[in-house]
Amino acid sequence: MSPWCEASLEHRLGEFHLQVELALDREVGVLFGPSGAGKSLTLRILAGLVNPRRGEIRLAGRELLRLPGGVNVPAHSRRIGLVHQHLALFPHLTVLENVAYGLHDSKRERRAREWLGRMRLEGLEARYPGQLSGGQQQRVALARALAPEPELLLLDEPFSALDSPLRRSLRRELKLLQRDTGVPVFYVTHHVEDLCALGQRVFFLREGRLAGSATPEQLWAPQSPASAWAALGWGTVITGVVEHRDGVARLKWADGALHLDSPAAVAGAATAFVAPQAVKVLYPDIPVDPDLAVNAMEGTVLERYQVGASCTLHVAAAGVNWHLEFPWHSYRDVELEEGAAVRISVLPRFVEVARAGDSGEGQS
Amino acid sequence: MIEALGISLKVLAVDVPLLLLAGTALGWLFARRRFPGREALLLIVQLPVALPPSVLGLYLLLLVGRVPVLRSLGLLFSFPGAALAALLPALPIMVQAARSGFLSVSPALEEAARTLGDPEWRVFRRVTLPLARRPLVAGLSLATARALGDFGVTLMVAGNIPGRTQTLPLYIYSRIEALEFGRANLAAALLVAVGVASLLLVKRMEGGRREPLV
């Protein structure tokens, strides 16, 4: 049986070249990758807001796009819901009117009220979006997108502006909603935590290409974490053990340890991810932020190259090959030639821990 | 004076709907579409506001007097000529207001409406237009005041014919020529009241919340 949603897309935007193939059943697929990888563009093409140069989209047995070939169902007939990064709630409409926006039958108000109840938004019907908290706005946006019963829901980092506890509770709600409605979801994020908590399938995007896809279990399987992440070729993955000592959580492995910022991290075998922007080079003669100092490591530059305005560095330190990315004009005073000795560090809050085989629920 | 007031109101009855339709359409076009010749068209539409009324009047006079098709319409020294003369310098005000009004509506909102099942015309009616309504009303108010107050262009194209093309501003001019200052003052006070009212409306539109108009 063919998947619920299949897409093969190619598009050029200036220098950027997007070429991805995606297949999704009635599950949550996470599009994961660094910013500028083409994640949002992929969603916009799926939604029908951008016309690609060529491509095919099939959803629930319907052909939505075939270019060249002349099939291009407009956005309003695709039955694909989209929650924009900045939510895009209609400021001139009340909460109830926002949620009812995509409903057109005689029961629209009743159905909108049902959704408000489901999203715990009762009593806010008459408010305007500007009068709601961040979390309430997110729930209105989700309700508005789900009320017309779309055949696919696209979420473009909708929780990115929220702090961690709220993110976690919204993620849980989203997961339950997905389970109840069965609507397949593409979720764009560059947070590993989201990926672990939500994803049933992960698509790695890098520079406009699909670098691989996996299930989260494969991703964190203790025997081969590196291979799944190698597909992405981005960031640093460390396998070790979470320990608590003197009220401080640390991730320990054979040749090193890192302080963590999550006191609730469950002790035991764990895999952690560090995004390349989170690893910092320390200047030799300048005092270091205490938070950075606890995780300082001595290392050696293995490789250094520049792509556009971004510099990539691979550093061997504490038995791990660290991946760093920074703007080309940073660290100009530091000796970073291949073979040079260098001190690096990472802020505890940027070490994202996922326990092996954990769906992420345990962290909330 | 009643006669001149009647002609002025007739001019507005023709021009206000035209300002609303043409100004809104052109403003939307310049805010949301890229097409060949866009910059040139924008320049032509905006030019009347930057030209002295006598220059605009001269060219309009040559255009409707010399071009055979336009000449046959009989616009010169007639009521339709007065309506056209008042329309042209007011249109750029409306276009500019509509354009900035539409530009202030985030395209993300229109995209959201599309993914919620609205075709283009319904996106415009349900999202773009309501959100741009305040600048549109403010623009229409100023453009109406400009059309009502036109003197130079009307004089050049339609003349100053009592009962046919003599609008309130031309009436004031004629009364002053006849040294009838009382009547001139009365008509002037009326125009001042309209001007103040339109500015108050603009202020209310600009200062208000984005939420519905009461």
Coordinates of C-alpha atoms in Angstrom, one line a residue:
Chain A
M1 CA 0.0 0.0 0.0
S2 CA 1.3 3.4 -0.9
P3 CA 1.9 5.9 2.0
W4 CA -0.7 8.4 3.0
C5 CA 1.4 11.3 1.8
E6 CA 4.2 11.1 -0.8
A7 CA 6.1 14.1 -2.1
S8 CA 9.0 14.6 -4.4
L9 CA 9.9 18.3 -4.8
E10 CA 12.5 20.3 -6.6
H11 CA 12.8 24.1 -6.3
R12 CA 15.4 26.8 -6.8
L13 CA 15.5 30.0 -4.8
G14 CA 18.5 32.1 -5.9
E15 CA 21.5 30.0 -5.0
F16 CA 19.5 27.6 -2.9
H17 CA 18.5 24.3 -4.4
L18 CA 15.9 22.2 -2.7
Q19 CA 15.5 18.5 -3.7
V20 CA 13.6 16.3 -1.3
E21 CA 11.5 13.2 -1.3
L22 CA 9.2 12.5 1.6
A23 CA 6.8 9.7 2.5
L24 CA 4.6 9.7 5.5
D25 CA 1.8 7.5 6.9
R26 CA -0.7 8.7 9.5
E27 CA 2.1 9.6 11.9
V28 CA 4.2 12.5 13.0
G29 CA 7.2 13.1 10.7
V30 CA 9.8 15.6 12.0
L31 CA 11.8 17.6 9.5
F32 CA 15.0 18.2 11.3
G33 CA 18.1 20.2 10.3
P34 CA 20.0 23.4 10.7
S35 CA 18.3 26.7 9.8
G36 CA 18.5 27.3 6.1
A37 CA 18.3 23.6 5.3
G38 CA 15.0 24.1 3.4
K39 CA 12.6 22.8 6.1
S40 CA 10.1 25.7 6.0
L41 CA 10.3 26.0 2.2
T42 CA 9.4 22.3 2.0
L43 CA 6.3 22.9 4.1
R44 CA 5.3 26.0 2.0
I45 CA 5.5 23.9 -1.2
L46 CA 3.4 21.1 0.4
A47 CA 0.8 23.7 1.5
G48 CA 0.6 25.1 -2.0
L49 CA 2.0 28.6 -1.0
V50 CA 5.1 28.2 -3.2
N51 CA 5.0 26.7 -6.7
P52 CA 8.1 24.5 -7.1
R53 CA 9.9 24.1 -10.4
R54 CA 9.0 20.5 -10.6
G55 CA 7.5 18.0 -8.2
E56 CA 4.7 15.6 -7.3
I57 CA 2.5 15.4 -4.3
R58 CA 0.0 12.7 -3.5
L59 CA -2.1 12.9 -0.4
A60 CA -4.8 10.4 0.6
G61 CA -5.1 9.1 -2.9
R62 CA -5.5 12.6 -4.5
E63 CA -2.9 14.0 -6.8
L64 CA -2.2 17.6 -5.6
L65 CA 0.8 18.5 -7.7
R66 CA 2.5 17.2 -10.9
L67 CA 4.9 19.7 -12.5
P68 CA 5.6 19.6 -15.3
G69 CA 2.2 18.0 -16.2
G70 CA 0.0 20.8 -15.2
V71 CA -1.6 19.5 -12.0
N72 CA -1.4 22.1 -9.3
V73 CA -4.2 22.1 -6.8
P74 CA -4.4 25.6 -5.2
A75 CA -3.7 26.0 -1.5
H76 CA -7.3 26.5 -0.6
S77 CA -8.4 23.1 -2.1
R78 CA -5.5 21.0 -0.7
R79 CA -7.0 20.3 2.7
I80 CA -3.6 20.8 4.2
G81 CA -3.5 22.7 7.5
L82 CA -0.5 25.0 8.4
V83 CA 0.5 26.5 11.7
H84 CA 2.9 29.3 10.9
Q85 CA 5.9 29.9 13.1
H86 CA 4.4 33.2 14.2
L87 CA 0.9 31.6 14.3
A88 CA -0.7 34.2 12.1
L89 CA -3.9 34.4 14.1
F90 CA -6.3 36.9 12.6
P91 CA -6.1 40.0 14.9
H92 CA -9.5 41.4 13.9
L93 CA -11.4 38.2 14.8
T94 CA -12.2 36.8 18.1
V95 CA -10.9 33.4 19.3
L96 CA -14.2 31.8 18.3
E97 CA -14.2 33.5 14.9
N98 CA -10.5 32.4 14.4
V99 CA -11.3 28.8 15.1
A100 CA -14.5 28.8 13.0
Y101 CA -12.6 30.5 10.1
G102 CA -12.1 27.4 8.0
L103 CA -15.6 25.9 8.7
H104 CA -18.4 26.7 6.3
D105 CA -21.4 24.6 7.1
S106 CA -24.4 25.4 9.3
K107 CA -22.8 23.8 12.3
R108 CA -19.7 25.9 12.2
E109 CA -20.2 27.6 15.5
R110 CA -21.0 24.4 17.3
R111 CA -17.9 22.7 15.9
A112 CA -15.7 25.7 16.7
R113 CA -17.0 25.6 20.3
E114 CA -16.2 21.9 20.5
W115 CA -12.7 22.6 19.5
L116 CA -12.4 25.4 22.0
G117 CA -13.5 22.9 24.7
R118 CA -11.1 20.3 23.5
M119 CA -8.2 22.8 23.6
R120 CA -9.3 24.1 27.1
L121 CA -10.1 27.5 25.7
E122 CA -13.6 27.8 27.1
G123 CA -14.4 31.3 28.3
L124 CA -12.0 32.9 25.9
E125 CA -14.4 32.9 22.9
A126 CA -14.9 36.6 22.8
R127 CA -11.2 37.6 23.3
Y128 CA -9.0 38.9 20.5
P129 CA -5.6 37.1 19.9
G130 CA -3.7 40.1 21.3
Q131 CA -5.5 39.5 24.7
L132 CA -4.2 35.9 25.0
S133 CA -1.1 34.4 26.6
G134 CA 1.5 32.7 24.4
G135 CA 0.3 29.2 25.2
Q136 CA -3.3 30.1 24.6
Q137 CA -2.4 31.6 21.2
Q138 CA -0.7 28.4 20.3
R139 CA -3.8 26.4 21.2
V140 CA -6.0 28.7 19.2
A141 CA -3.7 28.3 16.2
L142 CA -3.8 24.5 16.5
A143 CA -7.6 24.4 16.9
R144 CA -8.0 26.7 13.9
A145 CA -5.8 24.5 11.7
L146 CA -7.4 21.2 12.9
A147 CA -11.1 22.3 12.9
P148 CA -11.6 21.9 9.1
E149 CA -10.3 18.3 9.5
P150 CA -7.3 18.6 7.2
E151 CA -5.7 15.5 5.6
L152 CA -2.3 16.7 6.6
L153 CA -1.1 19.2 9.2
L154 CA 2.1 21.2 8.8
L155 CA 3.7 22.8 11.9
D156 CA 6.5 25.2 11.3
E157 CA 8.3 25.5 14.6
P158 CA 5.1 26.7 16.3
F159 CA 6.5 26.3 19.8
S160 CA 9.9 27.9 19.2
A161 CA 9.1 31.1 21.0
L162 CA 7.9 29.4 24.2
D163 CA 9.9 28.4 27.3
S164 CA 10.6 24.8 28.1
P165 CA 7.8 23.8 30.5
L166 CA 5.1 25.3 28.2
R167 CA 6.7 23.6 25.2
R168 CA 6.6 20.3 26.9
S169 CA 3.0 20.6 27.8
L170 CA 2.0 21.8 24.3
R171 CA 4.0 18.9 22.8
R172 CA 2.1 16.5 25.0
E173 CA -1.2 18.0 23.9
L174 CA -0.2 17.9 20.3
K175 CA 0.7 14.2 20.6
L176 CA -2.6 13.4 22.1
L177 CA -4.5 15.4 19.5
Q178 CA -2.6 13.6 16.7
R179 CA -3.5 10.2 18.3
D180 CA -7.2 11.2 18.6
T181 CA -7.6 12.7 15.1
G182 CA -5.2 10.5 13.3
V183 CA -4.1 13.4 11.1
P184 CA -0.6 13.0 9.8
V185 CA 1.8 15.8 10.8
F186 CA 5.0 17.2 9.4
Y187 CA 6.7 19.1 12.2
V188 CA 9.7 21.4 11.5
T189 CA 12.2 21.9 14.3
H190 CA 15.8 22.2 15.0
H191 CA 15.4 21.2 18.6
V192 CA 16.4 17.6 19.3
E193 CA 14.0 17.5 22.3
D194 CA 11.0 18.1 20.0
L195 CA 12.2 15.4 17.7
C196 CA 12.5 12.9 20.4
A197 CA 9.2 13.8 22.0
L198 CA 7.1 14.0 18.9
G199 CA 8.6 12.2 16.0
Q200 CA 7.6 8.8 14.8
R201 CA 9.8 9.4 11.7
V202 CA 12.6 11.8 11.3
F203 CA 13.7 13.3 8.1
F204 CA 17.2 15.0 8.2
L205 CA 17.4 18.0 5.9
R206 CA 20.7 19.6 5.1
E207 CA 21.4 22.2 2.5
G208 CA 18.2 21.4 0.6
R209 CA 18.8 17.7 0.4
L210 CA 17.3 14.8 2.4
A211 CA 20.3 13.5 4.2
G212 CA 18.5 10.5 5.6
S213 CA 15.4 9.4 7.5
A214 CA 15.1 7.2 10.6
T215 CA 12.8 6.4 13.5
P216 CA 13.7 7.9 16.8
E217 CA 14.4 4.5 18.2
Q218 CA 17.0 3.9 15.4
L219 CA 18.4 7.3 16.2
W220 CA 19.1 6.7 19.8
A221 CA 19.8 3.0 19.6
P222 CA 22.9 2.6 21.9
Q223 CA 24.6 0.3 19.5
S224 CA 24.7 2.6 16.5
P225 CA 23.8 6.2 17.4
A226 CA 26.6 7.5 15.3
S227 CA 25.5 6.0 12.0
A228 CA 22.0 7.6 12.2
W229 CA 23.5 11.0 13.0
A230 CA 26.2 10.6 10.5
A231 CA 23.5 10.8 7.9
L232 CA 22.8 14.3 9.1
G233 CA 26.5 15.1 9.3
W234 CA 25.6 18.0 11.7
G235 CA 26.2 18.4 15.4
T236 CA 27.9 16.3 18.0
V237 CA 26.4 13.1 19.5
I238 CA 27.8 11.8 22.8
T239 CA 26.9 8.4 24.4
G240 CA 27.4 8.2 28.1
V241 CA 25.8 7.9 31.5
V242 CA 23.9 10.6 33.4
E243 CA 25.0 10.9 37.0
H244 CA 23.9 13.1 39.9
R245 CA 26.4 14.3 42.4
D246 CA 26.1 17.3 44.8
G247 CA 22.9 18.4 43.2
V248 CA 24.6 18.7 39.8
A249 CA 23.6 16.5 36.8
R250 CA 26.5 15.4 34.6
L251 CA 26.9 13.4 31.5
K252 CA 29.9 11.1 31.8
W253 CA 31.7 9.1 29.2
A254 CA 35.0 7.3 29.0
D255 CA 37.2 10.3 28.4
G256 CA 35.2 13.2 29.7
A257 CA 32.1 14.7 31.3
L258 CA 29.7 17.7 30.8
H259 CA 27.6 19.5 33.3
L260 CA 23.9 19.5 32.4
D261 CA 21.3 22.1 33.1
S262 CA 18.5 19.7 33.6
P263 CA 18.4 18.6 37.3
A264 CA 15.5 16.3 36.4
A265 CA 17.5 14.3 33.8
V266 CA 17.0 10.7 34.6
A267 CA 20.2 8.9 35.7
G268 CA 21.4 6.1 33.5
A269 CA 22.6 5.4 30.0
A270 CA 22.0 8.4 27.8
T271 CA 22.8 9.9 24.5
A272 CA 23.1 13.7 24.1
F273 CA 23.2 16.0 21.2
V274 CA 25.0 19.3 20.9
A275 CA 24.2 21.7 18.0
P276 CA 27.3 23.1 16.2
Q277 CA 26.5 26.7 17.1
A278 CA 26.4 25.8 20.8
V279 CA 30.1 24.8 21.0
K280 CA 32.3 27.8 21.7
V281 CA 36.0 28.4 21.2
L282 CA 37.5 29.9 24.4
Y283 CA 40.0 32.8 24.0
P284 CA 43.3 31.9 25.7
D285 CA 43.7 35.2 27.7
I286 CA 40.1 36.3 28.4
P287 CA 38.2 35.3 31.6
V288 CA 35.5 32.8 30.8
D289 CA 31.8 32.9 31.8
P290 CA 31.5 30.5 34.8
D291 CA 28.8 28.5 33.1
L292 CA 31.2 27.9 30.2
A293 CA 34.2 27.3 32.4
V294 CA 32.6 24.1 34.0
N295 CA 32.5 22.4 30.6
A296 CA 35.9 23.7 29.2
M297 CA 37.9 21.0 27.3
E298 CA 41.4 21.0 25.8
G299 CA 41.4 19.8 22.2
T300 CA 43.1 19.7 18.8
V301 CA 41.7 21.2 15.6
L302 CA 41.2 18.3 13.2
E303 CA 39.7 20.1 10.2
R304 CA 38.7 23.6 9.3
Y305 CA 36.8 24.9 6.3
Q306 CA 34.6 27.8 5.3
V307 CA 31.3 27.6 3.4
G308 CA 30.0 31.0 2.4
A309 CA 30.0 33.2 5.5
S310 CA 30.1 30.2 7.9
C311 CA 33.2 28.5 9.3
T312 CA 33.1 24.8 10.2
L313 CA 35.6 23.3 12.7
H314 CA 36.1 19.7 13.8
V315 CA 37.9 19.5 17.2
A316 CA 39.0 16.3 19.0
A317 CA 38.5 16.8 22.7
A318 CA 37.7 14.4 25.5
G319 CA 37.6 11.5 23.1
V320 CA 34.8 13.1 21.0
N321 CA 34.9 14.7 17.6
W322 CA 33.1 18.0 18.1
H323 CA 31.4 19.9 15.3
L324 CA 31.5 23.7 15.6
E325 CA 30.0 26.3 13.3
F326 CA 30.4 30.1 13.6
P327 CA 30.4 33.2 11.4
W328 CA 33.6 33.5 9.4
H329 CA 34.5 36.8 11.2
S330 CA 34.4 35.2 14.7
Y331 CA 37.6 34.0 16.5
R332 CA 39.9 35.8 14.0
D333 CA 42.5 36.3 16.8
V334 CA 42.6 32.6 17.8
E335 CA 45.0 30.2 16.1
L336 CA 42.6 27.6 14.6
E337 CA 44.8 26.0 11.9
E338 CA 44.6 22.2 11.6
G339 CA 46.6 20.6 14.4
A340 CA 46.5 23.7 16.7
A341 CA 45.7 23.3 20.3
V342 CA 42.4 24.9 21.3
R343 CA 40.0 25.2 24.3
I344 CA 36.3 24.7 23.6
S345 CA 33.2 24.6 25.8
V346 CA 29.5 24.3 25.7
L347 CA 26.9 25.9 28.0
P348 CA 25.1 23.2 30.1
R349 CA 21.7 24.2 28.8
F350 CA 22.7 23.4 25.2
V351 CA 23.5 19.8 26.0
E352 CA 20.3 18.1 24.9
V353 CA 19.9 14.8 26.6
A354 CA 17.7 12.0 25.3
R355 CA 17.8 8.6 27.1
A356 CA 18.4 5.7 24.8
G357 CA 15.0 4.4 23.5
D358 CA 13.2 7.1 25.3
S359 CA 10.3 8.8 23.5
G360 CA 10.9 12.0 25.4
E361 CA 7.9 11.7 27.7
G362 CA 10.1 10.9 30.6
Q363 CA 11.6 14.4 30.6
S364 CA 8.4 16.3 31.0
Chain B
M1 CA -24.7 79.1 -3.2
I2 CA -27.2 76.3 -3.0
E3 CA -26.6 75.7 -6.7
A4 CA -22.8 75.5 -6.3
L5 CA -23.2 73.2 -3.3
G6 CA -25.5 70.9 -5.3
I7 CA -22.9 70.7 -8.1
S8 CA -20.1 70.0 -5.5
L9 CA -22.2 67.2 -4.0
K10 CA -23.0 65.8 -7.4
V11 CA -19.2 65.8 -8.2
L12 CA -18.7 63.8 -4.9
A13 CA -21.5 61.4 -5.7
V14 CA -19.6 60.5 -8.9
D15 CA -16.0 60.7 -7.5
V16 CA -16.3 59.0 -4.1
P17 CA -17.3 55.6 -5.5
L18 CA -14.7 55.9 -8.2
L19 CA -12.0 56.9 -5.7
L20 CA -13.0 53.9 -3.5
L21 CA -13.0 51.4 -6.3
A22 CA -10.1 52.6 -8.5
G23 CA -8.0 53.7 -5.5
T24 CA -8.4 50.5 -3.6
A25 CA -7.8 48.4 -6.7
L26 CA -4.7 50.3 -7.7
G27 CA -3.4 50.4 -4.1
W28 CA -3.8 46.6 -3.9
L29 CA -2.1 46.1 -7.2
F30 CA 0.9 48.2 -6.2
A31 CA 1.1 46.5 -2.7
R32 CA 0.8 42.9 -3.8
R33 CA 1.7 42.4 -7.4
R34 CA 4.9 42.7 -9.4
F35 CA 4.4 43.2 -13.2
P36 CA 6.2 44.9 -16.1
G37 CA 5.7 48.6 -16.1
R38 CA 4.7 48.7 -12.4
E39 CA 7.1 51.6 -11.6
A40 CA 6.1 53.6 -14.6
L41 CA 2.4 53.2 -13.8
L42 CA 3.0 54.1 -10.2
L43 CA 4.7 57.3 -11.3
I44 CA 1.9 58.2 -13.6
V45 CA -0.7 57.6 -11.0
Q46 CA 1.1 59.6 -8.3
L47 CA 2.2 62.5 -10.6
P48 CA -1.0 64.6 -10.3
V49 CA -0.3 65.2 -6.6
A50 CA 3.1 66.6 -7.4
L51 CA 2.0 68.8 -10.3
P52 CA 0.6 72.4 -10.0
P53 CA -3.1 72.3 -10.8
S54 CA -2.7 74.6 -13.7
V55 CA -0.2 72.2 -15.3
L56 CA -2.4 69.2 -14.7
G57 CA -5.4 71.2 -16.0
L58 CA -3.5 72.2 -19.2
Y59 CA -2.5 68.7 -20.1
L60 CA -6.0 67.4 -19.3
L61 CA -7.4 70.2 -21.5
L62 CA -5.2 69.2 -24.4
L63 CA -6.0 65.6 -23.9
V64 CA -9.8 65.8 -23.8
G65 CA -9.8 68.7 -26.3
R66 CA -7.5 67.3 -29.0
V67 CA -7.7 63.5 -28.9
P68 CA -10.7 62.7 -31.1
V69 CA -12.2 59.9 -29.1
L70 CA -12.1 61.8 -25.9
R71 CA -13.2 65.0 -27.7
S72 CA -16.3 63.2 -28.8
L73 CA -17.2 62.5 -25.2
G74 CA -17.9 66.2 -24.7
L75 CA -16.1 66.5 -21.4
L76 CA -14.9 70.0 -21.9
F77 CA -16.8 72.7 -20.0
S78 CA -19.4 70.2 -18.8
F79 CA -20.3 68.5 -15.6
P80 CA -18.5 65.2 -16.5
G81 CA -15.4 67.4 -17.1
A82 CA -15.8 68.9 -13.6
A83 CA -16.1 65.4 -12.0
L84 CA -13.0 64.2 -13.9
A85 CA -11.0 67.3 -12.9
A86 CA -11.8 66.8 -9.3
L87 CA -11.0 63.1 -9.4
L88 CA -7.5 63.2 -10.8
P89 CA -5.7 65.1 -8.1
A90 CA -7.5 63.2 -5.4
L91 CA -6.8 59.7 -6.8
P92 CA -3.1 59.5 -5.8
I93 CA -4.1 60.3 -2.2
M94 CA -6.4 57.3 -2.1
V95 CA -4.0 55.0 -4.0
Q96 CA -1.2 55.8 -1.6
A97 CA -3.3 55.2 1.5
A98 CA -4.7 52.0 0.1
R99 CA -1.2 50.8 -0.8
S100 CA 0.3 51.4 2.6
G101 CA -2.8 49.9 4.2
F102 CA -2.5 46.7 2.2
L103 CA 1.3 46.6 2.8
S104 CA 0.6 46.7 6.6
V105 CA -1.3 43.4 6.3
S106 CA 1.1 40.5 6.9
P107 CA 1.2 38.1 4.0
A108 CA 1.3 35.3 6.6
L109 CA -2.3 36.1 7.5
E110 CA -3.4 35.8 3.9
E111 CA -1.5 32.6 3.6
A112 CA -3.2 31.2 6.7
A113 CA -6.6 32.1 5.2
R114 CA -5.7 30.3 2.0
T115 CA -4.7 27.1 3.8
L116 CA -8.0 27.3 5.7
G117 CA -9.9 27.0 2.4
D118 CA -10.3 30.5 1.1
P119 CA -9.8 31.3 -2.6
E120 CA -8.2 34.7 -3.4
W121 CA -11.3 36.9 -3.5
R122 CA -12.5 35.5 -0.1
V123 CA -9.0 36.1 1.4
F124 CA -9.4 39.7 0.3
R125 CA -12.9 40.1 1.7
R126 CA -12.3 38.3 5.0
V127 CA -8.7 39.2 5.9
T128 CA -7.0 41.8 3.7
L129 CA -9.9 44.3 3.4
P130 CA -11.0 44.3 7.1
L131 CA -7.4 44.7 8.3
A132 CA -6.7 47.5 5.8
R133 CA -10.0 49.2 6.5
R134 CA -8.7 52.0 8.8
P135 CA -6.1 53.4 6.3
L136 CA -8.7 53.0 3.5
V137 CA -11.3 55.1 5.3
A138 CA -8.6 57.7 6.3
G139 CA -7.4 57.8 2.7
L140 CA -10.9 58.1 1.3
S141 CA -11.7 60.9 3.7
L142 CA -8.6 62.9 2.7
A143 CA -9.1 62.2 -1.0
T144 CA -12.8 63.3 -0.7
A145 CA -11.7 66.6 0.9
R146 CA -9.2 67.1 -1.9
A147 CA -11.8 66.4 -4.6
L148 CA -14.3 68.7 -3.0
G149 CA -11.7 71.5 -2.7
D150 CA -10.4 71.3 -6.3
F151 CA -10.2 74.7 -7.9
G152 CA -7.4 74.9 -10.6
V153 CA -8.0 71.8 -12.5
T154 CA -11.8 72.3 -12.6
L155 CA -11.4 75.9 -13.8
M156 CA -9.0 74.8 -16.6
V157 CA -11.1 71.9 -17.9
A158 CA -14.7 72.7 -17.0
G159 CA -14.7 76.4 -16.6
N160 CA -16.7 78.4 -14.1
I161 CA -20.2 78.1 -15.4
P162 CA -22.9 78.7 -12.8
G163 CA -25.4 75.9 -12.6
R164 CA -23.2 73.6 -14.7
T165 CA -19.6 73.4 -13.5
Q166 CA -19.4 76.0 -10.8
T167 CA -18.5 74.1 -7.6
L168 CA -18.1 75.7 -4.2
P169 CA -14.5 76.7 -4.5
L170 CA -15.2 78.4 -7.9
Y171 CA -18.3 80.0 -6.4
I172 CA -16.1 81.5 -3.6
Y173 CA -13.8 82.9 -6.3
S174 CA -16.7 84.4 -8.3
R175 CA -18.2 86.0 -5.1
I176 CA -14.8 87.6 -4.3
E177 CA -14.5 88.9 -7.8
A178 CA -18.0 90.5 -7.3
L179 CA -16.8 91.8 -3.9
E180 CA -19.6 89.8 -2.1
F181 CA -17.5 88.8 0.9
G182 CA -20.5 87.6 3.0
R183 CA -21.4 84.9 0.6
A184 CA -17.8 83.9 0.0
N185 CA -17.3 83.6 3.7
L186 CA -20.4 81.4 4.1
A187 CA -19.2 79.0 1.4
A188 CA -15.7 79.0 2.8
A189 CA -16.9 78.2 6.3
L190 CA -18.7 75.2 4.9
L191 CA -15.6 73.9 3.2
V192 CA -13.6 74.5 6.4
A193 CA -16.1 72.4 8.3
V194 CA -15.8 69.6 5.8
G195 CA -12.0 69.8 6.0
V196 CA -12.0 69.6 9.8
A197 CA -14.4 66.7 9.8
S198 CA -12.3 64.7 7.4
L199 CA -9.1 65.3 9.4
L200 CA -10.9 64.3 12.6
L201 CA -12.0 61.1 10.9
V202 CA -8.4 60.4 9.7
K203 CA -7.2 61.0 13.3
R204 CA -9.7 58.5 14.6
M205 CA -8.8 55.9 12.0
E206 CA -5.1 56.3 12.8
G207 CA -5.4 56.4 16.6
G208 CA -7.8 53.6 17.0
R209 CA -7.2 50.0 17.9
R210 CA -6.8 47.4 15.2
E211 CA -9.9 45.7 16.4
P212 CA -13.3 46.2 14.9
L213 CA -14.7 49.6 14.1
V214 CA -17.5 50.5 16.4

